[in-house]
Each structure stands twice: as C-alpha cells, then as structure tokens.
PDB file of C-alpha atoms in Angstrom:
ATOM      1  CA  MET A   1      67.221 138.414  81.739  1.00 49.00           C
ATOM      2  CA  PRO A   2      68.971 137.020  84.834  1.00 48.00           C
ATOM      3  CA  ARG A   3      72.244 135.298  84.189  1.00 46.00           C
ATOM      4  CA  GLN A   4      72.404 131.671  85.247  1.00 45.00           C
ATOM      5  CA  VAL A   5      75.360 130.778  87.403  1.00 41.00           C
ATOM      6  CA  LYS A   6      76.887 127.547  86.176  1.00 48.00           C
ATOM      7  CA  THR A   7      78.103 125.348  88.992  1.00 53.00           C
ATOM      8  CA  MET A   8      81.573 123.959  88.457  1.00 54.00           C
ATOM      9  CA  PRO A   9      81.665 120.178  88.915  1.00 73.00           C
ATOM     10  CA  LEU A  10      83.658 118.526  91.628  1.00 76.00           C
ATOM     11  CA  ALA A  11      86.800 116.878  90.289  1.00 79.00           C
ATOM     12  CA  PHE A  12      89.176 114.496  92.003  1.00 79.00           C
ATOM     13  CA  GLU A  13      91.831 112.063  90.902  1.00 86.00           C
ATOM     14  CA  ALA A  14      94.430 109.617  92.169  1.00 87.00           C
ATOM     15  CA  SER A  15      97.337 107.602  90.782  1.00 89.00           C
ATOM     16  CA  GLN A  16      99.228 104.552  91.968  1.00 88.00           C
ATOM     17  CA  LYS A  17     102.395 102.785  90.803  1.00 91.00           C
ATOM     18  CA  LEU A  18     103.368  99.156  91.210  1.00 88.00           C
ATOM     19  CA  ASP A  19     106.692  97.345  91.217  1.00 90.00           C
ATOM     20  CA  LEU A  20     106.280  93.674  92.082  1.00 88.00           C
ATOM     21  CA  PRO A  21     109.300  91.354  91.786  1.00 89.00           C
ATOM     22  CA  VAL A  22     108.712  87.750  90.752  1.00 87.00           C
ATOM     23  CA  ARG A  23     111.820  85.712  91.504  1.00 81.00           C
ATOM     24  CA  THR A  24     110.861  82.456  89.774  1.00 81.00           C
ATOM     25  CA  GLY A  25     108.865  81.920  86.609  1.00 86.00           C
ATOM     26  CA  ALA A  26     108.671  85.566  85.512  1.00 89.00           C
ATOM     27  CA  GLU A  27     109.241  84.465  81.916  1.00 90.00           C
ATOM     28  CA  ARG A  28     105.694  83.013  81.908  1.00 93.00           C
ATOM     29  CA  LEU A  29     103.994  86.274  82.932  1.00 93.00           C
ATOM     30  CA  PRO A  30     103.337  87.484  79.329  1.00 93.00           C
ATOM     31  CA  THR A  31     101.401  84.268  78.607  1.00 94.00           C
ATOM     32  CA  TYR A  32      99.466  84.553  81.864  1.00 94.00           C
ATOM     33  CA  LEU A  33      98.423  88.146  81.094  1.00 94.00           C
ATOM     34  CA  LEU A  34      96.738  86.883  77.915  1.00 93.00           C
ATOM     35  CA  GLU A  35      94.155  85.162  80.149  1.00 92.00           C
ATOM     36  CA  GLU A  36      92.200  88.442  80.260  1.00 90.00           C
ATOM     37  CA  GLU A  37      89.070  87.260  82.093  1.00 89.00           C
ATOM     38  CA  ARG A  38      91.062  85.356  84.684  1.00 90.00           C
ATOM     39  CA  VAL A  39      93.496  88.235  85.271  1.00 91.00           C
ATOM     40  CA  LEU A  40      90.734  90.846  85.495  1.00 89.00           C
ATOM     41  CA  GLY A  41      88.831  88.686  87.979  1.00 87.00           C
ATOM     42  CA  ALA A  42      91.951  88.522  90.139  1.00 86.00           C
ATOM     43  CA  LEU A  43      92.608  92.277  89.873  1.00 85.00           C
ATOM     44  CA  LEU A  44      89.035  93.334  90.668  1.00 84.00           C
ATOM     45  CA  ASP A  45      86.178  91.801  92.628  1.00 81.00           C
ATOM     46  CA  ALA A  46      85.096  88.935  90.380  1.00 83.00           C
ATOM     47  CA  LYS A  47      81.603  88.920  91.957  1.00 85.00           C
ATOM     48  CA  GLN A  48      80.971  92.440  90.595  1.00 86.00           C
ATOM     49  CA  LEU A  49      82.342  91.653  87.127  1.00 90.00           C
ATOM     50  CA  THR A  50      80.275  90.587  84.092  1.00 92.00           C
ATOM     51  CA  ARG A  51      81.805  89.631  80.751  1.00 92.00           C
ATOM     52  CA  LEU A  52      80.004  91.319  77.847  1.00 92.00           C
ATOM     53  CA  GLN A  53      82.201  90.059  75.009  1.00 91.00           C
ATOM     54  CA  SER A  54      85.872  89.457  74.353  1.00 88.00           C
ATOM     55  CA  GLY A  55      87.772  92.377  75.848  1.00 92.00           C
ATOM     56  CA  ARG A  56      84.645  94.098  77.247  1.00 94.00           C
ATOM     57  CA  TYR A  57      83.324  93.866  80.806  1.00 94.00           C
ATOM     58  CA  ARG A  58      80.768  95.489  83.105  1.00 91.00           C
ATOM     59  CA  TYR A  59      81.970  96.297  86.614  1.00 88.00           C
ATOM     60  CA  VAL A  60      79.955  97.591  89.576  1.00 84.00           C
ATOM     61  CA  VAL A  61      82.271  99.795  91.644  1.00 76.00           C
ATOM     62  CA  THR A  62      80.854  99.051  95.087  1.00 68.00           C
ATOM     63  CA  SER A  63      83.868 100.637  96.785  1.00 56.00           C
ATOM     64  CA  LEU A  64      83.025 104.024  95.240  1.00 57.00           C
ATOM     65  CA  GLN A  65      79.744 104.998  96.882  1.00 53.00           C
ATOM     66  CA  VAL A  66      79.240 108.524  95.564  1.00 50.00           C
ATOM     67  CA  PHE A  67      77.860 110.564  98.459  1.00 49.00           C
ATOM     68  CA  GLN A  68      76.602 107.194  99.855  1.00 51.00           C
ATOM     69  CA  LEU A  69      73.722 107.268  97.364  1.00 52.00           C
ATOM     70  CA  LEU A  70      75.006 106.003  94.034  1.00 58.00           C
ATOM     71  CA  LYS A  71      76.991 103.085  92.629  1.00 70.00           C
ATOM     72  CA  PRO A  72      78.951 103.617  89.401  1.00 76.00           C
ATOM     73  CA  VAL A  73      78.669 100.823  86.846  1.00 83.00           C
ATOM     74  CA  VAL A  74      81.674 100.960  84.520  1.00 87.00           C
ATOM     75  CA  SER A  75      82.147  99.498  81.063  1.00 91.00           C
ATOM     76  CA  LEU A  76      85.743  98.283  80.873  1.00 93.00           C
ATOM     77  CA  GLN A  77      87.898  97.465  77.887  1.00 94.00           C
ATOM     78  CA  ILE A  78      90.941  95.262  78.337  1.00 94.00           C
ATOM     79  CA  HIS A  79      93.575  94.447  75.724  1.00 94.00           C
ATOM     80  CA  MET A  80      97.260  93.678  75.305  1.00 93.00           C
ATOM     81  CA  GLU A  81      99.878  96.056  73.939  1.00 93.00           C
ATOM     82  CA  GLY A  82     102.998  93.916  73.631  1.00 91.00           C
ATOM     83  CA  ASP A  83     103.709  92.614  77.139  1.00 91.00           C
ATOM     84  CA  THR A  84     101.404  95.207  78.730  1.00 95.00           C
ATOM     85  CA  LEU A  85      97.832  94.579  79.830  1.00 94.00           C
ATOM     86  CA  VAL A  86      95.816  97.790  79.355  1.00 95.00           C
ATOM     87  CA  MET A  87      92.512  98.389  81.133  1.00 93.00           C
ATOM     88  CA  GLN A  88      90.369 101.450  80.320  1.00 94.00           C
ATOM     89  CA  ALA A  89      86.932 102.680  81.340  1.00 90.00           C
ATOM     90  CA  LEU A  90      84.858 103.307  78.209  1.00 89.00           C
ATOM     91  CA  ASP A  91      81.756 104.726  79.873  1.00 85.00           C
ATOM     92  CA  CYS A  92      79.992 104.836  83.200  1.00 81.00           C
ATOM     93  CA  GLU A  93      76.414 104.956  84.430  1.00 78.00           C
ATOM     94  CA  LEU A  94      74.993 105.363  87.904  1.00 71.00           C
ATOM     95  CA  GLU A  95      72.706 103.086  89.846  1.00 67.00           C
ATOM     96  CA  GLY A  96      70.784 104.812  92.627  1.00 59.00           C
ATOM     97  CA  LEU A  97      68.911 108.003  93.258  1.00 51.00           C
ATOM     98  CA  GLY A  98      69.035 110.465  90.384  1.00 54.00           C
ATOM     99  CA  ILE A  99      70.351 113.451  92.307  1.00 51.00           C
ATOM    100  CA  VAL A 100      73.778 113.676  90.678  1.00 56.00           C
ATOM    101  CA  ASP A 101      74.257 115.062  87.184  1.00 59.00           C
ATOM    102  CA  ASP A 102      77.252 115.121  84.891  1.00 71.00           C
ATOM    103  CA  PHE A 103      79.010 112.174  86.470  1.00 74.00           C
ATOM    104  CA  ALA A 104      82.134 111.027  84.619  1.00 79.00           C
ATOM    105  CA  LEU A 105      84.678 108.391  85.583  1.00 81.00           C
ATOM    106  CA  ASN A 106      87.965 107.843  83.785  1.00 86.00           C
ATOM    107  CA  LEU A 107      90.325 104.952  84.430  1.00 88.00           C
ATOM    108  CA  GLU A 108      93.457 103.760  82.724  1.00 92.00           C
ATOM    109  CA  ALA A 109      95.610 101.033  84.217  1.00 92.00           C
ATOM    110  CA  ARG A 110      98.640  99.317  82.730  1.00 94.00           C
ATOM    111  CA  LEU A 111     100.290  96.143  83.970  1.00 93.00           C
ATOM    112  CA  THR A 112     103.550  95.179  82.265  1.00 94.00           C
ATOM    113  CA  SER A 113     105.468  91.931  82.548  1.00 93.00           C
ATOM    114  CA  THR A 114     109.227  92.369  82.758  1.00 92.00           C
ATOM    115  CA  PRO A 115     112.073  89.864  83.160  1.00 91.00           C
ATOM    116  CA  ASP A 116     111.953  90.652  86.888  1.00 90.00           C
ATOM    117  CA  GLY A 117     108.191  90.650  87.547  1.00 92.00           C
ATOM    118  CA  LEU A 118     105.307  93.090  87.134  1.00 92.00           C
ATOM    119  CA  GLN A 119     105.274  96.860  86.838  1.00 93.00           C
ATOM    120  CA  GLY A 120     102.137  98.915  86.677  1.00 91.00           C
ATOM    121  CA  HIS A 121     100.525 102.327  86.793  1.00 92.00           C
ATOM    122  CA  ALA A 122      96.902 103.271  87.325  1.00 90.00           C
ATOM    123  CA  HIS A 123      95.162 106.647  87.081  1.00 90.00           C
ATOM    124  CA  LEU A 124      91.574 107.152  88.225  1.00 87.00           C
ATOM    125  CA  SER A 125      89.589 110.401  88.009  1.00 86.00           C
ATOM    126  CA  VAL A 126      86.000 111.415  88.677  1.00 81.00           C
ATOM    127  CA  SER A 127      84.045 114.579  87.965  1.00 80.00           C
ATOM    128  CA  VAL A 128      80.522 115.073  89.249  1.00 73.00           C
ATOM    129  CA  SER A 129      78.107 117.904  89.984  1.00 72.00           C
ATOM    130  CA  GLN A 130      77.683 118.825  93.632  1.00 67.00           C
ATOM    131  CA  PRO A 131      74.298 117.595  94.910  1.00 64.00           C
ATOM    132  CA  SER A 132      72.054 120.223  96.454  1.00 67.00           C
ATOM    133  CA  LEU A 133      72.080 118.206  99.682  1.00 62.00           C
ATOM    134  CA  LEU A 134      75.783 118.987 100.015  1.00 64.00           C
ATOM    135  CA  LYS A 135      75.808 122.647  98.902  1.00 68.00           C
ATOM    136  CA  LEU A 136      76.804 123.836 102.353  1.00 71.00           C
ATOM    137  CA  ILE A 137      79.959 121.725 102.384  1.00 71.00           C
ATOM    138  CA  PRO A 138      82.958 123.516 100.822  1.00 74.00           C
ATOM    139  CA  LYS A 139      83.921 122.181  97.416  1.00 72.00           C
ATOM    140  CA  ARG A 140      87.530 121.589  98.469  1.00 76.00           C
ATOM    141  CA  VAL A 141      86.408 119.434 101.410  1.00 76.00           C
ATOM    142  CA  LEU A 142      84.302 117.256  99.118  1.00 73.00           C
ATOM    143  CA  GLU A 143      87.120 116.975  96.590  1.00 74.00           C
ATOM    144  CA  SER A 144      89.601 116.027  99.288  1.00 78.00           C
ATOM    145  CA  THR A 145      87.223 113.324 100.490  1.00 74.00           C
ATOM    146  CA  GLY A 146      86.765 112.117  96.918  1.00 74.00           C
ATOM    147  CA  GLU A 147      90.513 111.907  96.351  1.00 79.00           C
ATOM    148  CA  SER A 148      90.872 109.833  99.519  1.00 80.00           C
ATOM    149  CA  ILE A 149      88.193 107.430  98.241  1.00 75.00           C
ATOM    150  CA  LEU A 150      89.902 107.073  94.844  1.00 80.00           C
ATOM    151  CA  SER A 151      93.291 106.535  96.460  1.00 81.00           C
ATOM    152  CA  GLY A 152      91.739 103.815  98.599  1.00 79.00           C
ATOM    153  CA  ILE A 153      90.370 102.074  95.503  1.00 78.00           C
ATOM    154  CA  LEU A 154      93.764 102.095  93.775  1.00 82.00           C
ATOM    155  CA  ILE A 155      95.554 100.936  96.924  1.00 82.00           C
ATOM    156  CA  GLY A 156      93.056  98.089  97.124  1.00 78.00           C
ATOM    157  CA  ILE A 157      93.792  97.101  93.513  1.00 79.00           C
ATOM    158  CA  LYS A 158      97.513  97.287  94.236  1.00 82.00           C
ATOM    159  CA  ALA A 159      97.073  94.995  97.227  1.00 80.00           C
ATOM    160  CA  ARG A 160      95.135  92.540  95.052  1.00 78.00           C
ATOM    161  CA  VAL A 161      98.004  92.485  92.551  1.00 79.00           C
ATOM    162  CA  GLY A 162     100.472  91.804  95.363  1.00 82.00           C
ATOM    163  CA  GLN A 163      98.411  88.995  96.888  1.00 83.00           C
ATOM    164  CA  GLN A 164      95.409  87.688  94.959  1.00 86.00           C
ATOM    165  CA  LEU A 165      96.897  88.070  91.468  1.00 88.00           C
ATOM    166  CA  ILE A 166     100.174  86.428  92.481  1.00 87.00           C
ATOM    167  CA  ASP A 167      98.272  83.576  94.148  1.00 89.00           C
ATOM    168  CA  ASP A 168      96.236  83.119  90.971  1.00 91.00           C
ATOM    169  CA  TYR A 169      99.411  83.208  88.890  1.00 91.00           C
ATOM    170  CA  ARG A 170     100.859  80.412  91.015  1.00 88.00           C
ATOM    171  CA  SER A 171      97.698  78.376  90.493  1.00 91.00           C
ATOM    172  CA  TRP A 172      97.812  79.007  86.751  1.00 93.00           C
ATOM    173  CA  CYS A 173     101.462  77.884  86.634  1.00 91.00           C
ATOM    174  CA  ARG A 174     100.575  74.632  88.393  1.00 90.00           C
ATOM    175  CA  GLU A 175      97.544  74.062  86.148  1.00 91.00           C
ATOM    176  CA  THR A 176      99.473  74.598  82.926  1.00 88.00           C
ATOM    177  CA  ASP A 177     102.684  72.827  83.903  1.00 81.00           C
ATOM    178  CA  GLY A 178     102.317  69.058  83.606  1.00 62.00           C
ATOM    179  CA  ASN A 179     105.752  68.156  84.916  1.00 46.00           C
ATOM    180  CA  GLY A 180     105.259  69.856  88.288  1.00 44.00           C
ATOM    181  CA  SER A 181     108.442  71.918  87.989  1.00 43.00           C
ATOM    182  CA  THR A 182     106.652  74.974  89.435  1.00 41.00           C
ATOM    183  CA  GLU A 183     105.691  73.236  92.684  1.00 40.00           C
ATOM    184  CA  GLN A 184     108.543  74.988  94.458  1.00 38.00           C
ATOM    185  CA  THR A 185     107.522  78.385  93.049  1.00 40.00           C
ATOM    186  CA  PRO A 186     104.985  79.277  95.803  1.00 35.00           C
ATOM    187  CA  GLN A 187     107.520  78.779  98.589  1.00 34.00           C
ATOM    188  CA  GLU A 188     110.009  80.919  96.734  1.00 36.00           C
ATOM    189  CA  ARG A 189     107.507  83.705  96.206  1.00 36.00           C
ATOM    190  CA  VAL A 190     105.887  83.968  99.619  1.00 33.00           C
ATOM    191  CA  PRO A 191     108.214  86.732 100.901  1.00 33.00           C
ATOM    192  CA  MET A 192     107.411  88.903  97.863  1.00 31.00           C
ATOM    193  CA  GLN A 193     103.748  89.426  98.652  1.00 33.00           C
ATOM    194  CA  GLY A 194     104.339  92.155 101.180  1.00 33.00           C
ATOM    195  CA  ARG A 195     106.868  93.871  98.955  1.00 34.00           C
ATOM    196  CA  GLY A 196     104.393  94.475  96.180  1.00 36.00           C
ATOM    197  CA  ALA A 197     101.443  95.644  98.281  1.00 33.00           C
TER     198      ALA A 197
END
C-alpha cells in the first residue's frame, strides 16, 4: 500500500508593539476603551465590521487576500481585562474559491491605558495548505511573502491607533464633556500622531 505524503502547511506570523503617549486627558482612556464598538470601528475598517452581539463581531479581512483568491472572514471577541482591551479571533472562514484547505488564523491584540497614554501588543499568525497552483514556488518564499502581508496588516492597525483612534478619542472627549474643557486637547495632541504610528 503506497504511503501518502502529508504536505506540511504554510505557516507565517507577525507581531507589533505600540507605545503612544497622550499628553492631556489620559485619565479618561479607561472609560473610552469601554466603548467597545466605537473603539473597534476606529481600530479596524468599520465598513468591514458587523456586530453580532455584545463583545462579538464579524470582520472581513480585505487586506489579507490569500493567494489573491480568498478573503478571510474572522469572528472576533473583544472584552476588557482591567484597563486593557483584549481582542481575539475565535474562528475564521474563507470566502472565495475552495482551493485552500486547513486555513487557520489566530489573532490576539491588547491595548492598555496607562497614566501616560496607550500601550499595545498584537500577534497575528496564519497557517494554510499550499494550493496546487503554487506547488512550484518554494515554501519559504511563500511564507516570507505571507509574513510581509501580516506585518503590513499590523502596521496598518498601528497607524490607525496613532491617527484614527486618537482622532476618535478627541471626538469622544468633546462629546462627553459638557463644559468644553477638552477643546484645547486636540491642539496639544497633534504632534503625538506621528510618534505613535
């Protein structure tokens, strides 16, 4: 009986850290992070995000086009642990042509409010079988390409935290502060945007 050769899946991963100072109003960050749907919409592309229930969301990862044929759709869970917002991928399915088997995506991201601003860490990994269309391409080349894609996704999220999330935080401060004492906050924070990206 001929022995079947089991193909090892492709595996790639990337991590990113964040240190974003907030010079004015940092004491309100823990309250802002409780606005889970608002915060998640600022971190990710809100147009690709669907709320399923409290703490559960569906996200179409359009920036991760697997071999240009498939779009992962991720089920996300978001919750607070103290002053830390935790986002995890619970499961993932693929939209597109069914030529990839054994696809798995893992994500864990943490965003912590500190007296000085926001600190975060994100880790993203993917494992997937190698499609027959790409059998001639060395595994290491495909994995290197995959790691570059994942790094790009995390860098994009980091840039959103440094720009879009901070802008949304400023808006939230203005909306929730009736006495207008945060009106000077945006001018004070403008120089920080580049530092966090």
